[in-house]
mmCIF file with all atom_site columns, C-alpha atoms in Angstrom:
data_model
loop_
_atom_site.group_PDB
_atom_site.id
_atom_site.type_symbol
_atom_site.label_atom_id
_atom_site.label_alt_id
_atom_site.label_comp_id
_atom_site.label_asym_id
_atom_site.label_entity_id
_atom_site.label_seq_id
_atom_site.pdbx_PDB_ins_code
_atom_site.Cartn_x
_atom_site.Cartn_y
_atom_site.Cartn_z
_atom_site.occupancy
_atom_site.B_iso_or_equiv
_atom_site.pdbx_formal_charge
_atom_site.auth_seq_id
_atom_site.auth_comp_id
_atom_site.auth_asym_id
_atom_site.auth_atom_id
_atom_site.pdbx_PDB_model_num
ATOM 1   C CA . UNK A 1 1   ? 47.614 137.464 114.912 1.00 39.00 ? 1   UNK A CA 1
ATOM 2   C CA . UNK A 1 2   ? 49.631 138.943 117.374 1.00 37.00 ? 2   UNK A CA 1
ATOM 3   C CA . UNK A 1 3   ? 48.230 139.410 120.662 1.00 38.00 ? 3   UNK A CA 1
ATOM 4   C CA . UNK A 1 4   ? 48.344 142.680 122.826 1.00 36.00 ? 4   UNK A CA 1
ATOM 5   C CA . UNK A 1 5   ? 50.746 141.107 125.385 1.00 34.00 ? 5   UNK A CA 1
ATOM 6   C CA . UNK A 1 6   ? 53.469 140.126 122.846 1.00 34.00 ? 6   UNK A CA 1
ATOM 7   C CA . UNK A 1 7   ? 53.020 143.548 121.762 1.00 33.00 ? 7   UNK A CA 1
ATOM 8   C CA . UNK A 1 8   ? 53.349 145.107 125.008 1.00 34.00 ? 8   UNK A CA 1
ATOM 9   C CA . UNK A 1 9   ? 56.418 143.018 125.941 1.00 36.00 ? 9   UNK A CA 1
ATOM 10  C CA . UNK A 1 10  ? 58.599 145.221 123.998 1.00 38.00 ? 10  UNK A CA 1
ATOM 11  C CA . UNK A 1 11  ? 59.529 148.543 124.519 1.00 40.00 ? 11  UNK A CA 1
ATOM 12  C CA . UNK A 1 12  ? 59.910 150.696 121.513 1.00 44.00 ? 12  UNK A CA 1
ATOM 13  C CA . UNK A 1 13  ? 63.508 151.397 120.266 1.00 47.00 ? 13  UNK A CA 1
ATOM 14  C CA . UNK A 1 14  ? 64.623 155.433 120.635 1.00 50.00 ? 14  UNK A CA 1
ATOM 15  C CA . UNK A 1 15  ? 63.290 157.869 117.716 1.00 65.00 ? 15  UNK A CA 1
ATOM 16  C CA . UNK A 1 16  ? 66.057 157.621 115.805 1.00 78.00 ? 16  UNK A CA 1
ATOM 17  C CA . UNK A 1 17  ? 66.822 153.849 115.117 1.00 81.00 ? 17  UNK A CA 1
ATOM 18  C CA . UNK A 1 18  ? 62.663 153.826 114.912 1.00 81.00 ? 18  UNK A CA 1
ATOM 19  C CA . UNK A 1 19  ? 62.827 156.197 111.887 1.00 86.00 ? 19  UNK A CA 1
ATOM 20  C CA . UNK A 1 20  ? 65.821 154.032 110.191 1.00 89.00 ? 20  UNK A CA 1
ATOM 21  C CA . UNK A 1 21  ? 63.708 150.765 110.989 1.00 91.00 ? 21  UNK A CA 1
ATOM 22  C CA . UNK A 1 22  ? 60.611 152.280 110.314 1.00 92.00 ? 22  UNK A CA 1
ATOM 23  C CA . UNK A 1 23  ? 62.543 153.115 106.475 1.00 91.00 ? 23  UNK A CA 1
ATOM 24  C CA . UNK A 1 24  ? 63.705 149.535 106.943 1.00 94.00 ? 24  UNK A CA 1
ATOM 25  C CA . UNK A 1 25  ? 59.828 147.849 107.062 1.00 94.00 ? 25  UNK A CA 1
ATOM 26  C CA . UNK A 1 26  ? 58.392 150.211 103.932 1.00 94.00 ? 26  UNK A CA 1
ATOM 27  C CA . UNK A 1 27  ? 61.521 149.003 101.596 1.00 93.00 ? 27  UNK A CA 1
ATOM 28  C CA . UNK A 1 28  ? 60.792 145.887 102.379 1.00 94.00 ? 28  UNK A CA 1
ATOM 29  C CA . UNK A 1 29  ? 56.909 146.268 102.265 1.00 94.00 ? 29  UNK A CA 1
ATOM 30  C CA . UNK A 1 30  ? 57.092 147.876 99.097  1.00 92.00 ? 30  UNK A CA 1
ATOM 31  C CA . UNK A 1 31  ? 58.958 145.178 97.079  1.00 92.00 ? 31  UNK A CA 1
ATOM 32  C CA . UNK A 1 32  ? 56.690 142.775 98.808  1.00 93.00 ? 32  UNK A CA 1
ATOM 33  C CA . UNK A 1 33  ? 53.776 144.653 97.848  1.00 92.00 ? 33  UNK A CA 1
ATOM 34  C CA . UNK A 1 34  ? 54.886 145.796 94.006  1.00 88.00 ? 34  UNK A CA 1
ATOM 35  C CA . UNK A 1 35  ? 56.302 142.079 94.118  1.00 88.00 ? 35  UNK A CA 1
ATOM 36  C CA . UNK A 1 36  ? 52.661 139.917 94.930  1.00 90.00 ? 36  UNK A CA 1
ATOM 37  C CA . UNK A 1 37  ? 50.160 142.372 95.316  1.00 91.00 ? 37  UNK A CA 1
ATOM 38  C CA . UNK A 1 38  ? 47.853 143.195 98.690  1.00 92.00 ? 38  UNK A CA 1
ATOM 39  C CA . UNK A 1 39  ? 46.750 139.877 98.900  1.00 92.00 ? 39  UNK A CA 1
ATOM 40  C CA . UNK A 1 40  ? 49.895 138.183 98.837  1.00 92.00 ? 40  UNK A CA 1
ATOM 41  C CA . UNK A 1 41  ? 52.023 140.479 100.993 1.00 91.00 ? 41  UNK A CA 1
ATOM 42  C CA . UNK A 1 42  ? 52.572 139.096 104.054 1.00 92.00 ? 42  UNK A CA 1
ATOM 43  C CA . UNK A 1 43  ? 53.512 140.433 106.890 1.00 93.00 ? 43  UNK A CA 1
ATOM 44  C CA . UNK A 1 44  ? 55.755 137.275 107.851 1.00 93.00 ? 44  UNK A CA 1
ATOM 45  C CA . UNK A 1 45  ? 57.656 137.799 104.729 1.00 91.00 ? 45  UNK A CA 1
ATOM 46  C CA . UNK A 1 46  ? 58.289 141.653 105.028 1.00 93.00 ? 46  UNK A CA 1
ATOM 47  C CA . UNK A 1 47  ? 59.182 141.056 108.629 1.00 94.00 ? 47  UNK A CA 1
ATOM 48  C CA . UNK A 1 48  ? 61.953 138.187 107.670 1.00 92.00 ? 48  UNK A CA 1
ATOM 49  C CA . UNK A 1 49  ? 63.323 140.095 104.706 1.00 90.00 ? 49  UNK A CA 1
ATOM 50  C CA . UNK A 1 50  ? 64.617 142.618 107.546 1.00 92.00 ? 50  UNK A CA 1
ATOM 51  C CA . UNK A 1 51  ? 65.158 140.490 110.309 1.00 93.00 ? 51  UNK A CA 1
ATOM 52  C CA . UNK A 1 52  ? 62.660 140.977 112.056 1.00 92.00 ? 52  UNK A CA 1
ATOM 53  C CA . UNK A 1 53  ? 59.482 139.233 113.710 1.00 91.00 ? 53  UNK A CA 1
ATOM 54  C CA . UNK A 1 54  ? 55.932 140.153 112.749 1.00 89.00 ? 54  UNK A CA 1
ATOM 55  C CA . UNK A 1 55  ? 54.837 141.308 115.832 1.00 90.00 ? 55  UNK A CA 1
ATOM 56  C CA . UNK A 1 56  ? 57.654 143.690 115.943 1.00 90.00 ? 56  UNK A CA 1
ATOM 57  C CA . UNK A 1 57  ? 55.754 145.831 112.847 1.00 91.00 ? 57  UNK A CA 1
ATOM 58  C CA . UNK A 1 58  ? 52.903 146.915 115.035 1.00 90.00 ? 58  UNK A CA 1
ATOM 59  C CA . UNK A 1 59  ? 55.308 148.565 117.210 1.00 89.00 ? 59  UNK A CA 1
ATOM 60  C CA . UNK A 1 60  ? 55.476 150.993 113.889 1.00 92.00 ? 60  UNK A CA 1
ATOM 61  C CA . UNK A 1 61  ? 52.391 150.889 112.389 1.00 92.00 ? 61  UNK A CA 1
ATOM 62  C CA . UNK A 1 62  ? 49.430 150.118 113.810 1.00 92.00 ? 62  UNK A CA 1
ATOM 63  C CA . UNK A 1 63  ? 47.622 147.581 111.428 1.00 93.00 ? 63  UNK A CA 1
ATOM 64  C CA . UNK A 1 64  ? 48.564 145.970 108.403 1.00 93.00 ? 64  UNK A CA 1
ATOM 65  C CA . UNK A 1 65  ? 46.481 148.082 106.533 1.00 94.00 ? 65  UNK A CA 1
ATOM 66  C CA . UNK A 1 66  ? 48.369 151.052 107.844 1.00 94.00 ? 66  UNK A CA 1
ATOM 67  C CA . UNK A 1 67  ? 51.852 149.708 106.388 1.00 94.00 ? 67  UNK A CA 1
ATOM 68  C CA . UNK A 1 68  ? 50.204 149.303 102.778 1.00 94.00 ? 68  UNK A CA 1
ATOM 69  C CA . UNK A 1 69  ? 48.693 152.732 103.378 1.00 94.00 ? 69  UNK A CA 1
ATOM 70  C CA . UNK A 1 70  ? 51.958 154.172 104.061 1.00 94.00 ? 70  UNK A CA 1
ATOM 71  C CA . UNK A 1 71  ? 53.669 152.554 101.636 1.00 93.00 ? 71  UNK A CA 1
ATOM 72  C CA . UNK A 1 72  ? 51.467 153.753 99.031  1.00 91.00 ? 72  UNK A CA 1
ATOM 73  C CA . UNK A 1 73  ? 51.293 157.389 100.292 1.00 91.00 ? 73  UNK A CA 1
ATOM 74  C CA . UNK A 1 74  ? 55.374 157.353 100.178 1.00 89.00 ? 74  UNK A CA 1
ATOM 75  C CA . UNK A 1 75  ? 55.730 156.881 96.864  1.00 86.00 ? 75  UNK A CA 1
ATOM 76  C CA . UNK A 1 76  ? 53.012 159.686 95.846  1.00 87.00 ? 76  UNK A CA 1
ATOM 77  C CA . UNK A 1 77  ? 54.005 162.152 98.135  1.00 89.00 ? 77  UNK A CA 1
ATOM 78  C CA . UNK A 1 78  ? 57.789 161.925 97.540  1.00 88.00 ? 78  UNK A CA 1
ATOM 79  C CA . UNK A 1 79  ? 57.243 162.566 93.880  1.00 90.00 ? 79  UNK A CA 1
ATOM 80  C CA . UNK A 1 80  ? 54.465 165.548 94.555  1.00 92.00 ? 80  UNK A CA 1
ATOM 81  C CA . UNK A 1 81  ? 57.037 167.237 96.376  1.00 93.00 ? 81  UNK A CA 1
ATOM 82  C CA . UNK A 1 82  ? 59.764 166.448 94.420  1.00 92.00 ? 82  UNK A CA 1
ATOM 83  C CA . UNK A 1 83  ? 58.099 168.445 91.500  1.00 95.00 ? 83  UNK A CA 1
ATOM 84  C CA . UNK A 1 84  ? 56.358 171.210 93.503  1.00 96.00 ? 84  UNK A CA 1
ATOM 85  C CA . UNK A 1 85  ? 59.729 171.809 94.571  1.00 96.00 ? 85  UNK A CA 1
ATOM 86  C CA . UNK A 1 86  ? 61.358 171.695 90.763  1.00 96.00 ? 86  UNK A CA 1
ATOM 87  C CA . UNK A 1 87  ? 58.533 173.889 89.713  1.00 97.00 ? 87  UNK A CA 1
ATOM 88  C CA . UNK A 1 88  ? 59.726 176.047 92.284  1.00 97.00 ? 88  UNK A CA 1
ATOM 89  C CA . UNK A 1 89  ? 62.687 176.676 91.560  1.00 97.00 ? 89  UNK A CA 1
ATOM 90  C CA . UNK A 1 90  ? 62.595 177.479 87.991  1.00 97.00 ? 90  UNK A CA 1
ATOM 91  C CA . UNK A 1 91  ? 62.540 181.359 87.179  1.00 97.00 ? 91  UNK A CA 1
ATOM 92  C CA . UNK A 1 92  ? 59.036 182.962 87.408  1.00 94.00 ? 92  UNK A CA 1
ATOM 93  C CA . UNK A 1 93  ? 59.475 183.693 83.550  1.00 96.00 ? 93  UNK A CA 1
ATOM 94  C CA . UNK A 1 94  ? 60.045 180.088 82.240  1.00 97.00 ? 94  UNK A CA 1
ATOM 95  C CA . UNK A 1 95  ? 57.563 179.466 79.165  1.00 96.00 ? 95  UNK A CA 1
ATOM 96  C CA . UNK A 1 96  ? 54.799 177.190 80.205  1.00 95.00 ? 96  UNK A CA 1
ATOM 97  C CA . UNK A 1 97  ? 55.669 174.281 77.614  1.00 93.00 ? 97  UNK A CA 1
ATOM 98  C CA . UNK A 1 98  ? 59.113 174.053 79.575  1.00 94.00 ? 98  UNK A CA 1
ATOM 99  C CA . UNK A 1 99  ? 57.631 173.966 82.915  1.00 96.00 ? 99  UNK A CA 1
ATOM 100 C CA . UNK A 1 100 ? 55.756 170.727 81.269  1.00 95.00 ? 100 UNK A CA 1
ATOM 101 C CA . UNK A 1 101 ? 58.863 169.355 79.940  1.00 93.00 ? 101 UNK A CA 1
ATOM 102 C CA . UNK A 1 102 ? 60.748 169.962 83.578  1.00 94.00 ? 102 UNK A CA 1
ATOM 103 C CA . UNK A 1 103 ? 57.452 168.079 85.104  1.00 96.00 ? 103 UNK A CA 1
ATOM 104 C CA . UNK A 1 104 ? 57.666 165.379 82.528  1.00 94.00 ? 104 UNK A CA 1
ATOM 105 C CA . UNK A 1 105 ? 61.443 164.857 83.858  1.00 92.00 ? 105 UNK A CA 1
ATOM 106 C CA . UNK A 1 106 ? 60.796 165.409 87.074  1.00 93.00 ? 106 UNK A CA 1
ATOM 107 C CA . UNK A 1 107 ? 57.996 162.775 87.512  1.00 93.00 ? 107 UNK A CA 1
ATOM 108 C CA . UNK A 1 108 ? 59.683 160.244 85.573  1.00 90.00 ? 108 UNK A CA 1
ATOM 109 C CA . UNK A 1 109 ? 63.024 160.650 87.515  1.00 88.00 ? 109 UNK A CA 1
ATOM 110 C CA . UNK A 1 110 ? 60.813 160.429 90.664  1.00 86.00 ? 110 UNK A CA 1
ATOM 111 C CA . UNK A 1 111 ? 59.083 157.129 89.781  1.00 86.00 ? 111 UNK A CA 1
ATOM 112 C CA . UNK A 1 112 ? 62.556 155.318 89.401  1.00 82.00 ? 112 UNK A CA 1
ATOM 113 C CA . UNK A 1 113 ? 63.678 156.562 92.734  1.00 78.00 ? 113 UNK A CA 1
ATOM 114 C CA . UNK A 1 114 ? 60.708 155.512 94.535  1.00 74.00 ? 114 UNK A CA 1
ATOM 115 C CA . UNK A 1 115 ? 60.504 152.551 92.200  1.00 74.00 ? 115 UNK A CA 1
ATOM 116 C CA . UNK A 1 116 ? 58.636 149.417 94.337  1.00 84.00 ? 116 UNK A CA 1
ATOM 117 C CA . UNK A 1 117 ? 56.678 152.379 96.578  1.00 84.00 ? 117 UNK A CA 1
ATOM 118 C CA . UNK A 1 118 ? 55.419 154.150 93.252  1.00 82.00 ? 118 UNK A CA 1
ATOM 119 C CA . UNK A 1 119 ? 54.263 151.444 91.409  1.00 81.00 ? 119 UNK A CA 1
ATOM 120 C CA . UNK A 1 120 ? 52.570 149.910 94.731  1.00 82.00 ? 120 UNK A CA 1
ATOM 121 C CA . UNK A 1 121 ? 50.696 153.723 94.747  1.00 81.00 ? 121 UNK A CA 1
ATOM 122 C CA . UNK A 1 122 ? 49.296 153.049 91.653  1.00 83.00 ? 122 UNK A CA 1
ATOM 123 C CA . UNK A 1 123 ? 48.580 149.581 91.005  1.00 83.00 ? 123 UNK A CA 1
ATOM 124 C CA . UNK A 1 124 ? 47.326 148.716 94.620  1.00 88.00 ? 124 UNK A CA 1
ATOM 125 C CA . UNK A 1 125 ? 44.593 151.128 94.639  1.00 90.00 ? 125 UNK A CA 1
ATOM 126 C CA . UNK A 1 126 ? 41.925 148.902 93.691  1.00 92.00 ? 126 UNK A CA 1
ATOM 127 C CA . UNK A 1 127 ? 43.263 146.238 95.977  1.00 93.00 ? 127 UNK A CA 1
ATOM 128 C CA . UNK A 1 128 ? 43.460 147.636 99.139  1.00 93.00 ? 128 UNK A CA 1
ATOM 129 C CA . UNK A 1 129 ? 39.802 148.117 101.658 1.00 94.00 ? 129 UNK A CA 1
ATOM 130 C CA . UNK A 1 130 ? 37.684 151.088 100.374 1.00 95.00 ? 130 UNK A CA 1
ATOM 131 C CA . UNK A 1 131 ? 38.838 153.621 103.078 1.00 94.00 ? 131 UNK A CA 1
ATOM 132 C CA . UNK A 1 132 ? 42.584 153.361 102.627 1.00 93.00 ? 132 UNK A CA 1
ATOM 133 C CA . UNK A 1 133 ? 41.907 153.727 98.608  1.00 93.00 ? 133 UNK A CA 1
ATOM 134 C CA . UNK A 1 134 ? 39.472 156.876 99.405  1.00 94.00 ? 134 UNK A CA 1
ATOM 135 C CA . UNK A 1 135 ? 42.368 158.577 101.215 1.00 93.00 ? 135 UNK A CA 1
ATOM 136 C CA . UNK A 1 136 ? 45.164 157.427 98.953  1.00 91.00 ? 136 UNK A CA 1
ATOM 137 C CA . UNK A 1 137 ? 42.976 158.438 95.667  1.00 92.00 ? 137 UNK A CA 1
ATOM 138 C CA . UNK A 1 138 ? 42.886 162.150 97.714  1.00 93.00 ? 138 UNK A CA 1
ATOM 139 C CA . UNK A 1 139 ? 46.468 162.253 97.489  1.00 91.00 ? 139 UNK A CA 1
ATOM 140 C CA . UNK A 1 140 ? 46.285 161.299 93.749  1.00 91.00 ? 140 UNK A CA 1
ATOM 141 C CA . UNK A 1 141 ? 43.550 164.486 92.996  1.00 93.00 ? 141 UNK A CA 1
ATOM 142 C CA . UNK A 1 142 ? 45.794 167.097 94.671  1.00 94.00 ? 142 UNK A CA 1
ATOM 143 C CA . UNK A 1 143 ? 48.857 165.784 92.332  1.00 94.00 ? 143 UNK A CA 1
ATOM 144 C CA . UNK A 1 144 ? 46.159 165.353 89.633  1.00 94.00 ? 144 UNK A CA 1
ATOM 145 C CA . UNK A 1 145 ? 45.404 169.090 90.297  1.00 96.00 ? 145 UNK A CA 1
ATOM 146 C CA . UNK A 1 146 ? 48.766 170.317 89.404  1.00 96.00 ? 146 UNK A CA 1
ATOM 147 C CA . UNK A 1 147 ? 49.157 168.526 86.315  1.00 97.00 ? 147 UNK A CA 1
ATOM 148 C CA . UNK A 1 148 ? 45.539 170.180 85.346  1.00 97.00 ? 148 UNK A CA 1
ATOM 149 C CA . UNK A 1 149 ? 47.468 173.719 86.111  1.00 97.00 ? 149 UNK A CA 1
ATOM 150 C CA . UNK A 1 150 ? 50.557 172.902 83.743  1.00 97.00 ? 150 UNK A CA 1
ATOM 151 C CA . UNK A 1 151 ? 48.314 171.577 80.654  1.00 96.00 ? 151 UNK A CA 1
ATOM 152 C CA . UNK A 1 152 ? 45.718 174.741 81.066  1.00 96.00 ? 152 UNK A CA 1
ATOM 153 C CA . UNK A 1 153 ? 49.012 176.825 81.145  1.00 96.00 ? 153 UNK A CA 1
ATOM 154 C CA . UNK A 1 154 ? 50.651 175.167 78.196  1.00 94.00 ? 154 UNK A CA 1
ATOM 155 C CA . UNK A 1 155 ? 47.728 175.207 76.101  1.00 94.00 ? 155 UNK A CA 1
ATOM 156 C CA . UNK A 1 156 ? 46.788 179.593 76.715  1.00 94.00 ? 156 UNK A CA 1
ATOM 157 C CA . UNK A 1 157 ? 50.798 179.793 75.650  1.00 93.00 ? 157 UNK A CA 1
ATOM 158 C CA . UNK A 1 158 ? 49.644 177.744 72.345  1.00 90.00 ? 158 UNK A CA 1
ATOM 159 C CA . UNK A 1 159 ? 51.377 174.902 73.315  1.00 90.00 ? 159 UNK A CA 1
ATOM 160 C CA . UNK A 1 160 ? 48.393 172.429 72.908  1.00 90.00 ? 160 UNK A CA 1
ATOM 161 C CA . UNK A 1 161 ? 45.628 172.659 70.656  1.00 90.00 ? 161 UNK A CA 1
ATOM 162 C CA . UNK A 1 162 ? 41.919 173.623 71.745  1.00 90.00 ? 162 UNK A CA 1
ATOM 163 C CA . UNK A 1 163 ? 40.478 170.517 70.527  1.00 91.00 ? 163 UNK A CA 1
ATOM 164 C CA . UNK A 1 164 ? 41.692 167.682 72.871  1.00 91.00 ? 164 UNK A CA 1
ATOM 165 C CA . UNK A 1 165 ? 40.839 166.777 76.378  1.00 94.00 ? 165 UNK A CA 1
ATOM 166 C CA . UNK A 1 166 ? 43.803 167.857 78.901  1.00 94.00 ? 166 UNK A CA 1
ATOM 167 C CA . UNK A 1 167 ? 42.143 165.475 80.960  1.00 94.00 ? 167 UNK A CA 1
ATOM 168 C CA . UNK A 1 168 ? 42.625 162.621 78.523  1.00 94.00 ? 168 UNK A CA 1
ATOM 169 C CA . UNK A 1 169 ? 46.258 164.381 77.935  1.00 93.00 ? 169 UNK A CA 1
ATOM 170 C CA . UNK A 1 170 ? 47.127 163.963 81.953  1.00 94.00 ? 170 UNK A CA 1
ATOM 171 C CA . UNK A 1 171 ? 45.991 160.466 82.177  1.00 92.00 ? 171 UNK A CA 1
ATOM 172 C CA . UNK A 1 172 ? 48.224 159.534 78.996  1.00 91.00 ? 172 UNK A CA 1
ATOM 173 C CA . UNK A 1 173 ? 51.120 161.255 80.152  1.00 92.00 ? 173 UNK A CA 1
ATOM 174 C CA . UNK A 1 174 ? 51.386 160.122 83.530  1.00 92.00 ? 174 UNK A CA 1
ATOM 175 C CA . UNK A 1 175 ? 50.411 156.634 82.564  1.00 89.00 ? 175 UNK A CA 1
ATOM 176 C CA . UNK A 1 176 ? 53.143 156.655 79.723  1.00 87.00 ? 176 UNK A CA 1
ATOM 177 C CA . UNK A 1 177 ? 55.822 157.558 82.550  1.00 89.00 ? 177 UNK A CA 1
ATOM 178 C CA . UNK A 1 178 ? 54.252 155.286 85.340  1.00 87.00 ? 178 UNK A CA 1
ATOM 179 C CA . UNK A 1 179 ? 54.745 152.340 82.849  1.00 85.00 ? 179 UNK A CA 1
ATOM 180 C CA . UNK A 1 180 ? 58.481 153.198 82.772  1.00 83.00 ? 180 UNK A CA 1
ATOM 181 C CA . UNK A 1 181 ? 58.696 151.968 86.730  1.00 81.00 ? 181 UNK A CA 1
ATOM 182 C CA . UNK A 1 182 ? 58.364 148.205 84.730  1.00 80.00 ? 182 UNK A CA 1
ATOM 183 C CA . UNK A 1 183 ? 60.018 148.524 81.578  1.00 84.00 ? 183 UNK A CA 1
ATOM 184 C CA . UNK A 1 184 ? 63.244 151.083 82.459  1.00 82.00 ? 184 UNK A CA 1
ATOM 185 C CA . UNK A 1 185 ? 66.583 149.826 81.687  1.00 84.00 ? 185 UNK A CA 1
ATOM 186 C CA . UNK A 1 186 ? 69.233 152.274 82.852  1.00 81.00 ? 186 UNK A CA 1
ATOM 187 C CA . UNK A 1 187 ? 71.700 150.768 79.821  1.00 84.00 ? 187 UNK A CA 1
ATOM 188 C CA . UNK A 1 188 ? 69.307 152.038 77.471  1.00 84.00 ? 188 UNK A CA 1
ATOM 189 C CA . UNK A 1 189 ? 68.945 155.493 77.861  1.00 83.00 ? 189 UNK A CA 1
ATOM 190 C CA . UNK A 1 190 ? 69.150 158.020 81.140  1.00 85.00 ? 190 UNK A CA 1
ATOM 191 C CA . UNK A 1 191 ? 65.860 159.237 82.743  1.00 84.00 ? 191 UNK A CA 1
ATOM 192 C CA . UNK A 1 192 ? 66.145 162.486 80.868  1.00 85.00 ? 192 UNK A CA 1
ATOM 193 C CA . UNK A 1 193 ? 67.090 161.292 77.758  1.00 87.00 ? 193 UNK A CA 1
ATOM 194 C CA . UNK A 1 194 ? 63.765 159.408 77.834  1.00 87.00 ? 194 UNK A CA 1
ATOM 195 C CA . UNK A 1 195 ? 61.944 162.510 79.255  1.00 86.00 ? 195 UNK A CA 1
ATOM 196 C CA . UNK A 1 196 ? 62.834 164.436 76.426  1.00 87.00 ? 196 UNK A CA 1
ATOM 197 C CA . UNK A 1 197 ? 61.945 162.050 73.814  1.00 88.00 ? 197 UNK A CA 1
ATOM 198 C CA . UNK A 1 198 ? 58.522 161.593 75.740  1.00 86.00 ? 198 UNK A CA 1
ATOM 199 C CA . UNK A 1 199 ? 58.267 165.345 75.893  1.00 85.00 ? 199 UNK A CA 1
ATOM 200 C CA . UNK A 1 200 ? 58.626 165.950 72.596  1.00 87.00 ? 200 UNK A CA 1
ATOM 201 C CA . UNK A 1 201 ? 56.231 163.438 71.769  1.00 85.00 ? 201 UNK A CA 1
ATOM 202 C CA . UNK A 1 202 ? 53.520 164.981 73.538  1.00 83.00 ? 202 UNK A CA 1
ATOM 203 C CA . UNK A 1 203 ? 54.108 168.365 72.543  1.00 81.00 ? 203 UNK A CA 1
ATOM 204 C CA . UNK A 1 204 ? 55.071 167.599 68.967  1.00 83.00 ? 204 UNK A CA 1
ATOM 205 C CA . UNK A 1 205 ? 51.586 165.963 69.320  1.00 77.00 ? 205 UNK A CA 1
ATOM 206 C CA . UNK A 1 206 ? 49.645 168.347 70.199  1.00 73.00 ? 206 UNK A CA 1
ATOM 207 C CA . UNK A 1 207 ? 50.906 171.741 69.379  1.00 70.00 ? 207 UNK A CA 1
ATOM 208 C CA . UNK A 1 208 ? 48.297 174.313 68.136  1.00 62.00 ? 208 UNK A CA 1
ATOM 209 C CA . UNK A 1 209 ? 48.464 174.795 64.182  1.00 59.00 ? 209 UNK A CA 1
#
């Protein structure tokens, strides 16, 4: 534990080499995390992987818990915006079922870039204290929510039949591309190529008759 006069003894560096540290700590945080878990993280060893001592983290975040909370939320919300912003951009008359297929892409591109963070957003959330999981799992409903909007849209194009859950549907397709955070292999196949096969697996699937 470090104690308050440690932490006082240093000032804080200027804004701009705190953002690049502060980018530093939740690299290293989130291998560390994806790597043992909540449990086993330490902030010791996330503090030595970037030269750094552990006292020198609080001068960043706060608590311990704060750095896992951050690290979790960074991985969500860079992938939330990443496809609110595809969605976006794609002409106001693009056929539901290829908004879906851009989302599919989208996500699974965005999991691979935020690799260690996105897997630590998912599979921490029953390991970390019940009021940084309540605020993380908020986070997880609002992207939840848009996922809910593409399905409802892709099924009233005819897209997806009217006898499956697009609830059950969400959960299998986002788990199908979270999974690829542990098993990708960029010799194998580029992040589209895999997005398409997965797309056309789902909608191949469940097309309406």
């Amino acid at each position: 534990m470090v104690s308050s006069s440690a932490l006082a003894a240093v000032e804080p560096p200027p804004d701009g080499k705190a953002e690049a540290t502060r980018a530093r700590i939740l690299d290293a945080a989130a291998r560390a995390l994806r790597a043992r878990g909540y449990a086993g993280a330490r902030l010791a060893d996330i503090a030595s992987e970037i030269g750094m001592k552990a006292g020198s983290l609080y001068y960043h975040f706060d608590s311990r818990e704060a750095l896992v909370e951050a690290v979790m939320a960074r991985g969500l919300d860079y992938v939330h915006t990443t496809l609110e912003r595809r969605l976006a951009s794609l002409p106001a008359d693009t056929p539901p079922p290829v908004r879906l297929e851009q989302a599919i892409e989208t996500h699974l591109v965005g999991m691979l870039t935020q690799g260690d963070a996105a897997s630590a957003s998912i599979k921490l959330i029953w390991q970390v204290p019940p009021d940084v999981r309540a605020r993380v799992l908020a986070g997880h409903r609002a992207y939840g929510a848009l996922w809910k909007k593409l399905l409802r849209d892709a099924r009233r194009a005819g897209a997806i039949r009217d006898d499956v859950d697009l609830s059950v549907v969400r959960m299998a397709i986002l788990g199908a591309l979270n999974w690829a955070v542990d098993w990708y292999r960029p010799e194998r196949a580029s992040p589209a190529a895999i997005a398409r096969d997965i797309s056309s697996m789902v909608l191949r699937g469940l097309e309406a008759e």
